[in-house]
Short mmCIF file of C-alpha atoms in Angstrom, two decimals:
data_model
loop_
_atom_site.label_atom_id
_atom_site.label_comp_id
_atom_site.label_asym_id
_atom_site.label_seq_id
_atom_site.Cartn_x
_atom_site.Cartn_y
_atom_site.Cartn_z
CA MET Z 1 40.75 -12.69 -20.21
CA SER Z 2 41.64 -13.41 -16.56
CA GLU Z 3 43.28 -16.61 -15.32
CA ASN Z 4 40.03 -17.49 -13.49
CA ASP Z 5 38.34 -17.92 -16.86
CA ASP Z 6 40.42 -21.08 -17.37
CA GLN Z 7 38.63 -22.80 -14.48
CA PRO Z 8 35.66 -25.15 -15.22
CA LEU Z 9 33.10 -22.49 -14.23
CA GLY Z 10 35.06 -19.76 -16.00
CA LEU Z 11 33.48 -16.32 -15.83
CA PHE Z 12 30.74 -17.61 -13.48
CA GLN Z 13 33.12 -19.01 -10.83
CA LYS Z 14 32.83 -16.07 -8.42
CA PHE Z 15 29.03 -15.97 -8.72
CA LEU Z 16 28.46 -19.68 -8.05
CA SER Z 17 31.21 -20.81 -5.69
CA ASN Z 18 30.29 -18.74 -2.62
CA ASN Z 19 26.52 -19.14 -2.58
CA ARG Z 20 25.47 -18.51 1.00
CA ILE Z 21 21.85 -17.63 0.31
CA PHE Z 22 20.02 -20.12 -1.93
CA LYS Z 23 19.57 -23.82 -1.56
CA ASN Z 24 16.97 -24.17 -4.38
CA ARG Z 25 15.59 -20.91 -5.78
CA GLU Z 26 13.32 -22.77 -8.24
CA VAL Z 27 10.72 -23.31 -5.48
CA LEU Z 28 10.18 -19.52 -5.50
CA ARG Z 29 9.19 -19.51 -9.19
CA HIS Z 30 5.55 -19.26 -10.30
CA SER Z 31 5.95 -22.53 -12.21
CA TYR Z 32 6.74 -24.55 -9.06
CA ARG Z 33 3.87 -26.76 -7.89
CA PRO Z 34 3.88 -27.32 -4.12
CA GLN Z 35 2.38 -30.49 -2.68
CA ILE Z 36 0.74 -28.48 0.12
CA LEU Z 37 -1.25 -25.31 -0.61
CA PRO Z 38 -1.66 -23.36 2.65
CA HIS Z 39 -5.00 -21.67 3.37
CA ARG Z 40 -6.76 -23.11 0.32
CA ARG Z 41 -8.30 -26.28 1.76
CA PRO Z 42 -11.92 -25.00 1.44
CA GLN Z 43 -11.42 -24.16 -2.25
CA ILE Z 44 -9.60 -27.45 -2.95
CA ASP Z 45 -12.43 -29.40 -1.27
CA ALA Z 46 -15.03 -27.44 -3.23
CA ILE Z 47 -13.37 -28.25 -6.58
CA ALA Z 48 -12.84 -31.89 -5.57
CA SER Z 49 -16.47 -32.34 -4.50
CA ILE Z 50 -17.69 -31.04 -7.88
CA LEU Z 51 -15.29 -33.25 -9.88
CA ALA Z 52 -15.79 -36.37 -7.72
CA PRO Z 53 -18.58 -37.85 -9.97
CA ALA Z 54 -15.90 -38.29 -12.69
CA ILE Z 55 -14.45 -41.16 -10.60
CA LYS Z 56 -17.77 -42.99 -11.14
CA ASP Z 57 -17.66 -42.18 -14.86
CA GLU Z 58 -20.35 -39.52 -14.45
CA THR Z 59 -20.31 -35.98 -15.89
CA PRO Z 60 -19.18 -33.34 -13.34
CA SER Z 61 -20.76 -29.90 -13.37
CA ASN Z 62 -18.97 -27.08 -15.18
CA ILE Z 63 -17.18 -24.62 -12.89
CA LEU Z 64 -16.31 -20.93 -13.12
CA ILE Z 65 -13.50 -19.89 -10.78
CA TYR Z 66 -12.85 -16.21 -10.00
CA GLY Z 67 -10.13 -14.43 -8.09
CA LYS Z 68 -7.39 -11.84 -8.44
CA THR Z 69 -3.91 -12.70 -9.71
CA GLY Z 70 -1.83 -14.71 -7.24
CA THR Z 71 -4.71 -16.14 -5.17
CA GLY Z 72 -3.91 -19.78 -5.97
CA LYS Z 73 -6.62 -20.53 -8.55
CA THR Z 74 -4.44 -22.30 -11.11
CA ALA Z 75 -2.32 -24.11 -8.50
CA CYS Z 76 -5.43 -25.52 -6.78
CA VAL Z 77 -7.03 -26.65 -10.05
CA ARG Z 78 -3.79 -28.32 -11.17
CA TYR Z 79 -3.46 -30.06 -7.79
CA VAL Z 80 -7.04 -31.38 -7.81
CA GLY Z 81 -6.67 -32.35 -11.48
CA SER Z 82 -3.55 -34.42 -10.84
CA GLU Z 83 -5.25 -36.14 -7.89
CA LEU Z 84 -8.29 -36.87 -10.07
CA GLU Z 85 -6.13 -38.51 -12.77
CA LYS Z 86 -4.23 -40.51 -10.14
CA VAL Z 87 -7.37 -41.82 -8.40
CA GLY Z 88 -9.11 -42.44 -11.74
CA ALA Z 89 -6.19 -44.59 -12.91
CA GLY Z 90 -6.27 -46.48 -9.61
CA VAL Z 91 -9.95 -47.44 -9.90
CA GLY Z 92 -9.87 -48.00 -13.66
CA THR Z 93 -11.85 -44.91 -14.69
CA GLY Z 94 -10.50 -42.84 -17.58
CA CYS Z 95 -10.25 -39.38 -15.99
CA ARG Z 96 -8.08 -36.92 -17.90
CA VAL Z 97 -7.41 -33.22 -17.42
CA VAL Z 98 -6.32 -30.86 -20.21
CA HIS Z 99 -5.05 -27.43 -19.12
CA LEU Z 100 -5.08 -24.61 -21.71
CA ASN Z 101 -3.72 -21.09 -21.25
CA CYS Z 102 -6.18 -18.90 -23.18
CA GLU Z 103 -3.81 -15.95 -23.19
CA VAL Z 104 -1.85 -17.95 -25.77
CA ILE Z 105 -4.50 -20.32 -27.17
CA ASP Z 106 -7.10 -17.66 -27.89
CA THR Z 107 -9.17 -18.79 -30.91
CA GLN Z 108 -11.77 -21.51 -31.32
CA TYR Z 109 -9.62 -23.40 -33.84
CA ARG Z 110 -6.56 -23.40 -31.55
CA VAL Z 111 -8.58 -24.45 -28.51
CA LEU Z 112 -10.21 -27.42 -30.28
CA ALA Z 113 -6.96 -28.46 -31.99
CA GLN Z 114 -4.98 -28.25 -28.74
CA ILE Z 115 -7.54 -30.35 -26.86
CA ALA Z 116 -7.31 -32.97 -29.61
CA LYS Z 117 -3.50 -32.86 -29.52
CA SER Z 118 -3.54 -33.30 -25.74
CA LEU Z 119 -5.80 -36.35 -26.13
CA GLU Z 120 -3.29 -37.87 -28.55
CA ASP Z 121 -0.50 -37.28 -26.02
CA LEU Z 122 -2.54 -38.67 -23.11
CA ASP Z 123 -3.92 -41.69 -24.89
CA ALA Z 124 -1.18 -44.31 -25.24
CA THR Z 125 -3.68 -47.09 -25.99
CA PRO Z 126 -4.23 -47.73 -29.70
CA SER Z 127 -7.87 -47.76 -30.82
CA ASP Z 128 -9.46 -49.82 -33.62
CA ARG Z 129 -9.86 -46.86 -36.00
CA ALA Z 130 -7.17 -44.62 -37.40
CA ARG Z 131 -7.47 -41.06 -36.10
CA ALA Z 132 -6.47 -38.05 -38.15
CA HIS Z 133 -3.93 -35.67 -36.71
CA ILE Z 134 -5.47 -32.19 -36.54
CA PRO Z 135 -3.05 -29.52 -37.84
CA MET Z 136 -2.80 -26.29 -35.83
CA THR Z 137 -4.11 -24.39 -38.89
CA GLY Z 138 -5.75 -25.16 -42.20
CA TRP Z 139 -8.93 -27.14 -41.52
CA PRO Z 140 -12.48 -25.74 -41.42
CA THR Z 141 -13.51 -25.33 -37.77
CA ASP Z 142 -16.46 -27.72 -38.10
CA GLN Z 143 -14.08 -30.44 -39.34
CA VAL Z 144 -11.83 -29.87 -36.29
CA TYR Z 145 -14.90 -30.11 -34.02
CA THR Z 146 -16.02 -33.35 -35.66
CA GLU Z 147 -12.57 -34.93 -35.38
CA LEU Z 148 -12.34 -33.88 -31.72
CA LYS Z 149 -15.67 -35.62 -31.04
CA ASN Z 150 -14.36 -38.75 -32.79
CA GLN Z 151 -11.23 -38.72 -30.63
CA LEU Z 152 -13.29 -38.25 -27.46
CA GLU Z 153 -15.52 -41.20 -28.40
CA ALA Z 154 -12.49 -43.35 -29.21
CA THR Z 155 -10.78 -42.67 -25.86
CA GLY Z 156 -13.96 -42.63 -23.72
CA GLY Z 157 -13.99 -41.70 -20.04
CA VAL Z 158 -14.28 -38.20 -18.59
CA LEU Z 159 -12.28 -35.26 -19.90
CA VAL Z 160 -11.96 -32.10 -17.77
CA ILE Z 161 -10.99 -29.10 -19.90
CA VAL Z 162 -9.43 -26.26 -17.90
CA LEU Z 163 -9.56 -22.90 -19.68
CA ASP Z 164 -7.17 -20.67 -17.74
CA GLU Z 165 -7.66 -16.92 -18.33
CA ILE Z 166 -10.93 -17.76 -20.08
CA ASP Z 167 -11.76 -14.03 -20.28
CA LYS Z 168 -8.92 -13.58 -22.82
CA LEU Z 169 -10.53 -16.19 -25.10
CA VAL Z 170 -13.95 -14.55 -24.87
CA LYS Z 171 -12.65 -11.03 -25.49
CA LYS Z 172 -10.56 -12.16 -28.48
CA SER Z 173 -12.89 -14.66 -30.13
CA GLY Z 174 -16.36 -14.26 -28.61
CA ASP Z 175 -18.31 -17.03 -26.89
CA GLU Z 176 -18.77 -19.45 -29.82
CA THR Z 177 -16.00 -21.74 -28.48
CA LEU Z 178 -17.72 -21.97 -25.10
CA TYR Z 179 -21.11 -22.48 -26.75
CA ASN Z 180 -19.78 -25.51 -28.64
CA LEU Z 181 -17.85 -26.98 -25.72
CA THR Z 182 -20.71 -26.63 -23.23
CA ARG Z 183 -22.97 -28.52 -25.65
CA ILE Z 184 -20.53 -31.19 -26.78
CA ASN Z 185 -21.90 -33.77 -24.32
CA ALA Z 186 -25.15 -33.86 -26.32
CA ASP Z 187 -23.14 -35.18 -29.31
CA LEU Z 188 -21.20 -37.77 -27.30
CA GLN Z 189 -22.21 -41.27 -26.23
CA GLY Z 190 -19.09 -42.99 -24.87
CA ALA Z 191 -17.33 -39.95 -23.40
CA LYS Z 192 -18.10 -37.05 -21.10
CA VAL Z 193 -16.70 -33.49 -20.92
CA SER Z 194 -16.58 -31.00 -18.05
CA ILE Z 195 -15.24 -27.44 -18.29
CA ILE Z 196 -13.46 -25.36 -15.68
CA GLY Z 197 -13.05 -21.67 -16.52
CA ILE Z 198 -10.53 -19.58 -14.53
CA SER Z 199 -10.63 -15.79 -14.67
CA ASN Z 200 -9.16 -12.73 -12.93
CA ASP Z 201 -11.99 -10.60 -14.37
CA LEU Z 202 -15.33 -10.83 -12.59
CA ARG Z 203 -17.00 -8.83 -15.37
CA PHE Z 204 -16.06 -11.01 -18.34
CA THR Z 205 -19.41 -12.81 -18.08
CA ASP Z 206 -20.99 -9.60 -19.39
CA PHE Z 207 -19.65 -10.68 -22.81
CA LEU Z 208 -21.38 -14.09 -22.67
CA ASP Z 209 -24.67 -15.15 -24.22
CA PRO Z 210 -27.08 -15.99 -21.34
CA ARG Z 211 -27.36 -19.60 -22.61
CA VAL Z 212 -23.59 -20.03 -22.52
CA LEU Z 213 -23.37 -18.44 -19.07
CA SER Z 214 -26.03 -20.72 -17.58
CA SER Z 215 -24.26 -23.83 -18.93
CA LEU Z 216 -20.75 -22.71 -18.00
CA SER Z 217 -21.43 -21.41 -14.50
CA GLU Z 218 -23.28 -24.43 -13.08
CA GLU Z 219 -20.94 -23.99 -10.10
CA GLU Z 220 -18.99 -20.86 -9.12
CA ILE Z 221 -16.04 -20.63 -6.72
CA VAL Z 222 -14.42 -17.36 -5.60
CA PHE Z 223 -10.82 -17.28 -4.35
CA PRO Z 224 -10.36 -14.42 -1.85
CA PRO Z 225 -7.04 -12.55 -1.66
CA TYR Z 226 -4.49 -13.74 0.90
CA ASN Z 227 -3.93 -11.57 3.96
CA ALA Z 228 -0.48 -10.80 5.40
CA PRO Z 229 -0.37 -13.69 7.97
CA GLN Z 230 -1.43 -16.18 5.27
CA LEU Z 231 1.26 -14.87 2.92
CA CYS Z 232 3.78 -15.27 5.75
CA ASP Z 233 2.85 -18.96 6.00
CA ILE Z 234 3.20 -19.45 2.22
CA LEU Z 235 6.59 -17.72 2.16
CA ALA Z 236 7.84 -19.61 5.22
CA GLN Z 237 6.91 -22.92 3.57
CA ARG Z 238 8.84 -22.05 0.39
CA ALA Z 239 11.73 -20.37 2.22
CA GLU Z 240 12.50 -23.57 4.13
CA MET Z 241 13.17 -25.31 0.80
CA ALA Z 242 14.66 -22.33 -1.04
CA PHE Z 243 17.17 -20.79 1.37
CA VAL Z 244 20.22 -21.94 3.28
CA GLU Z 245 19.45 -22.07 6.99
CA GLY Z 246 20.12 -18.72 8.66
CA SER Z 247 20.40 -16.80 5.38
CA LEU Z 248 17.19 -14.80 5.93
CA GLU Z 249 16.96 -12.00 8.47
CA GLU Z 250 13.94 -12.45 10.75
CA GLY Z 251 11.96 -9.51 9.35
CA VAL Z 252 12.33 -10.39 5.65
CA ILE Z 253 9.34 -12.74 5.29
CA PRO Z 254 6.87 -10.50 7.24
CA LEU Z 255 7.98 -7.47 5.18
CA CYS Z 256 7.54 -9.29 1.85
CA ALA Z 257 4.10 -10.46 3.03
CA ALA Z 258 3.11 -6.95 4.13
CA PHE Z 259 4.07 -5.40 0.79
CA ALA Z 260 2.22 -8.12 -1.17
CA ALA Z 261 -0.87 -7.88 1.07
CA GLN Z 262 -1.12 -4.21 0.10
CA GLU Z 263 -1.16 -5.36 -3.57
CA HIS Z 264 -4.45 -7.30 -3.27
CA GLY Z 265 -2.92 -10.28 -1.43
CA ASP Z 266 -0.92 -11.52 -4.41
CA ALA Z 267 1.16 -14.62 -3.50
CA ARG Z 268 3.13 -14.36 -6.77
CA ARG Z 269 4.14 -10.83 -5.86
CA ALA Z 270 5.24 -12.02 -2.41
CA LEU Z 271 7.31 -14.87 -3.89
CA ASP Z 272 8.92 -12.52 -6.44
CA LEU Z 273 9.86 -10.11 -3.66
CA LEU Z 274 11.41 -12.88 -1.58
CA ARG Z 275 13.33 -14.34 -4.53
CA VAL Z 276 14.65 -10.99 -5.79
CA SER Z 277 15.62 -9.99 -2.22
CA GLY Z 278 17.70 -13.16 -2.00
CA GLU Z 279 19.23 -12.58 -5.43
CA LEU Z 280 20.25 -9.01 -4.53
CA ALA Z 281 21.86 -10.23 -1.29
CA ASP Z 282 23.56 -13.04 -3.22
CA ARG Z 283 25.07 -10.60 -5.74
CA GLU Z 284 26.47 -8.53 -2.87
CA ASN Z 285 28.00 -11.74 -1.47
CA ALA Z 286 26.12 -10.97 1.76
CA GLU Z 287 25.65 -13.63 4.42
CA GLN Z 288 21.97 -12.78 4.89
CA ALA Z 289 19.09 -11.29 2.94
CA LYS Z 290 17.92 -8.32 5.02
CA GLU Z 291 14.96 -5.95 5.09
CA LYS Z 292 16.95 -3.42 3.06
CA HIS Z 293 17.16 -6.02 0.26
CA VAL Z 294 13.34 -6.36 0.32
CA ARG Z 295 12.97 -2.61 -0.19
CA MET Z 296 15.55 -2.70 -2.98
CA ALA Z 297 13.67 -5.64 -4.55
CA LEU Z 298 10.39 -3.73 -4.39
CA ASP Z 299 11.92 -0.80 -6.30
CA LYS Z 300 13.50 -3.14 -8.86
CA ILE Z 301 10.31 -5.14 -9.52
CA GLU Z 302 8.20 -1.99 -9.85
CA THR Z 303 10.73 -0.45 -12.25
CA ASP Z 304 10.96 -3.62 -14.35
CA SER Z 305 7.18 -3.99 -14.65
CA MET Z 306 6.81 -0.29 -15.47
CA ILE Z 307 9.36 -0.57 -18.30
CA GLU Z 308 7.57 -3.58 -19.79
CA CYS Z 309 4.19 -1.84 -19.50
CA ILE Z 310 5.36 1.39 -21.18
CA SER Z 311 7.27 -0.34 -23.98
CA THR Z 312 4.11 -2.17 -25.12
CA LEU Z 313 1.81 0.89 -25.13
CA PRO Z 314 0.20 1.96 -28.45
CA THR Z 315 1.80 4.96 -30.18
CA GLN Z 316 -0.98 7.41 -29.23
CA SER Z 317 -0.66 6.49 -25.54
CA LYS Z 318 3.12 7.00 -25.76
CA VAL Z 319 2.60 10.45 -27.30
CA VAL Z 320 0.18 11.41 -24.50
CA LEU Z 321 2.68 10.14 -21.93
CA TYR Z 322 5.52 12.04 -23.58
CA SER Z 323 3.40 15.22 -23.49
CA MET Z 324 3.15 14.79 -19.72
CA LEU Z 325 6.93 14.39 -19.46
CA LEU Z 326 7.35 17.69 -21.31
CA LEU Z 327 5.02 19.39 -18.85
CA GLU Z 328 7.10 18.08 -15.95
CA GLU Z 329 10.21 19.32 -17.75
CA MET Z 330 8.56 22.76 -17.74
CA ASP Z 331 8.44 22.52 -13.91
CA LYS Z 332 4.76 21.60 -13.85
CA LYS Z 333 4.73 18.84 -11.22
CA ILE Z 334 0.91 18.70 -11.31
CA PHE Z 335 -0.86 19.31 -14.60
CA THR Z 336 -4.39 19.14 -15.99
CA SER Z 337 -5.89 17.17 -18.88
CA GLY Z 338 -6.36 20.47 -20.76
CA GLU Z 339 -2.64 21.25 -20.49
CA VAL Z 340 -1.75 17.72 -21.62
CA THR Z 341 -4.01 18.16 -24.66
CA ARG Z 342 -2.31 21.42 -25.68
CA VAL Z 343 1.18 19.88 -25.52
CA TYR Z 344 -0.06 16.67 -27.16
CA ARG Z 345 -1.30 18.59 -30.22
CA GLU Z 346 2.16 20.09 -30.70
CA VAL Z 347 3.91 16.71 -30.28
CA SER Z 348 1.46 14.88 -32.57
CA ARG Z 349 2.16 17.45 -35.29
CA ILE Z 350 5.92 16.87 -35.03
CA VAL Z 351 5.69 13.04 -35.00
CA ASN Z 352 3.14 13.19 -37.83
CA ILE Z 353 0.21 11.30 -36.34
CA ASP Z 354 -3.49 12.20 -36.49
CA PRO Z 355 -4.41 14.15 -33.32
CA LEU Z 356 -7.08 12.68 -31.05
CA THR Z 357 -10.01 14.55 -29.55
CA HIS Z 358 -9.77 15.86 -25.98
CA ARG Z 359 -12.24 13.18 -24.85
CA ARG Z 360 -10.13 10.37 -26.33
CA ILE Z 361 -6.98 11.84 -24.73
CA THR Z 362 -8.79 11.81 -21.38
CA ASP Z 363 -9.60 8.11 -21.93
CA LEU Z 364 -5.91 7.36 -22.58
CA ILE Z 365 -4.96 9.29 -19.43
CA SER Z 366 -7.36 7.09 -17.44
CA GLU Z 367 -5.74 3.97 -18.92
CA LEU Z 368 -2.26 5.22 -17.93
CA ASN Z 369 -3.57 5.84 -14.43
CA MET Z 370 -5.06 2.34 -14.28
CA LEU Z 371 -1.68 0.87 -15.33
CA GLY Z 372 0.01 2.78 -12.50
CA VAL Z 373 2.20 4.91 -14.81
CA ILE Z 374 0.71 8.18 -13.48
CA ASN Z 375 -1.54 9.30 -10.63
CA THR Z 376 -4.73 11.27 -11.22
CA ARG Z 377 -7.45 12.99 -9.23
CA VAL Z 378 -10.55 14.93 -10.18
CA VAL Z 379 -10.75 18.41 -8.60
CA SER Z 380 -13.61 20.88 -8.55
CA LYS Z 381 -13.06 24.35 -10.04
CA GLY Z 382 -16.31 25.73 -8.65
CA ARG Z 383 -18.45 27.34 -11.32
CA TYR Z 384 -15.85 26.37 -13.93
CA GLY Z 385 -16.68 22.70 -13.44
CA ARG Z 386 -14.31 19.84 -12.69
CA THR Z 387 -10.95 18.92 -14.18
CA LYS Z 388 -8.53 16.02 -13.93
CA GLU Z 389 -5.11 16.68 -12.38
CA MET Z 390 -2.20 14.26 -12.74
CA TRP Z 391 1.41 13.77 -11.67
CA PHE Z 392 4.23 11.24 -11.74
CA ASP Z 393 5.20 9.17 -8.72
CA SER Z 394 8.00 7.16 -10.29
CA ASN Z 395 11.37 8.01 -11.81
CA THR Z 396 10.56 9.81 -15.07
CA LYS Z 397 14.09 9.29 -16.40
CA LYS Z 398 13.34 5.58 -16.88
CA ILE Z 399 10.08 6.44 -18.65
CA GLN Z 400 11.93 8.80 -21.00
CA GLU Z 401 14.53 6.11 -21.78
CA VAL Z 402 11.82 3.60 -22.73
CA LEU Z 403 9.87 6.09 -24.87
CA ALA Z 404 13.07 7.17 -26.67
CA LYS Z 405 13.41 3.61 -28.04
CA ASP Z 406 10.31 4.22 -30.17
CA PRO Z 407 11.59 5.65 -33.51
CA ARG Z 408 8.74 8.18 -33.62
CA LEU Z 409 9.74 9.55 -30.22
CA SER Z 410 13.51 9.62 -30.70
CA GLU Z 411 15.45 12.50 -29.15
CA GLU Z 412 16.45 13.83 -32.59
CA ARG Z 413 12.85 14.04 -33.74
CA LEU Z 414 11.47 15.57 -30.56
CA ALA Z 415 14.25 18.16 -30.40
CA GLN Z 416 11.93 20.12 -32.70
CA VAL Z 417 9.52 20.75 -29.79
CA ASP Z 418 9.93 24.39 -28.73
CA LEU Z 419 9.70 24.24 -24.93
CA ASN Z 420 10.06 28.00 -24.50
CA ARG Z 421 7.11 28.65 -26.78
CA LEU Z 422 5.03 26.04 -24.92
CA LYS Z 423 5.99 27.57 -21.57
CA ALA Z 424 4.92 31.01 -22.79
CA SER Z 425 1.53 29.63 -23.89
CA PHE Z 426 0.75 28.61 -20.27
CA ARG Z 427 1.40 32.03 -18.74
#
């Protein structure tokens, strides 16, 4: 233990005492809610115009909002929702907004129970009748639905239910939840409900019953990706609050914006790049975050997301990926789906899993390509037809380290793979 550890900040003294970069890094987090949302006034006005009837105690239309990740959908809905509650309270209209993340709350029971729980939290005024507390599990769904209706009637007013990542709910549990919620107004007399669905997936409506779709998508709003100049404005706004004056080199914000604009105009990506650039400069005890820190941040973020992606793959996908690593180890920098299948069959035998068909292996290869783990292209072989070629762009050492953490793909187990015999089979 060093003598510095006796100081109040102990081990962290050297990391916190000479902070020349950050003033408040929290404003660069995804959870931060800015009061001003640059370049989203048309979308904010569109949402506000649809929800405005709630101020007069009328039922607003349901809304479906589409857009890629990091285009400001959730931030705009939260902003308009908070304004709606504020104005409603000012004029004496009961306007409430409940925001649910359907990536977590992904079944009909959980959705209904969470809405009811939110009503309990929002409603501080006691009503004449005792209301049952809905447990998060255990009741029949129709009983939960009935109790939710009773709570809505008891509190009155207009409730706006925001279903963020609504596509996750539909894919996990079907459209019965939406069917019930879009028809709940027919069972209510003293209360009104409006639904806002937010999705990154334009195709999720393919899973919906036409009746549900027509009720849910009374209004549709599309959020376009940000371009590089718009991302510059967003980053400049946050940087003013986040960084010590003079701690950012002039080219840092434009470079972060340019990289993020290439990734479908994702503001979250841009903010992550700016924050991590600052953190890397801070750890070096540098006086400024520079363009070199942005490039280092880009590599770090891509590596971190790749590791998370690979570690959560199903076993069969990991075995296919490992087969590709073996091919690269055999000095095959570009390999075909047929070659992957031959190596895969050998690896699947050693790890004792049922081998997949060539067609299913090709499907898994396409998924790995979609996730950005590998690159693929289809090439013509003339009269022999077409084949898929693939290769790695990223550092395969990291991929190997992640795969080795899976007990089935441990180094000891895969030492049984005879690389020389496999090499000979390709000659």
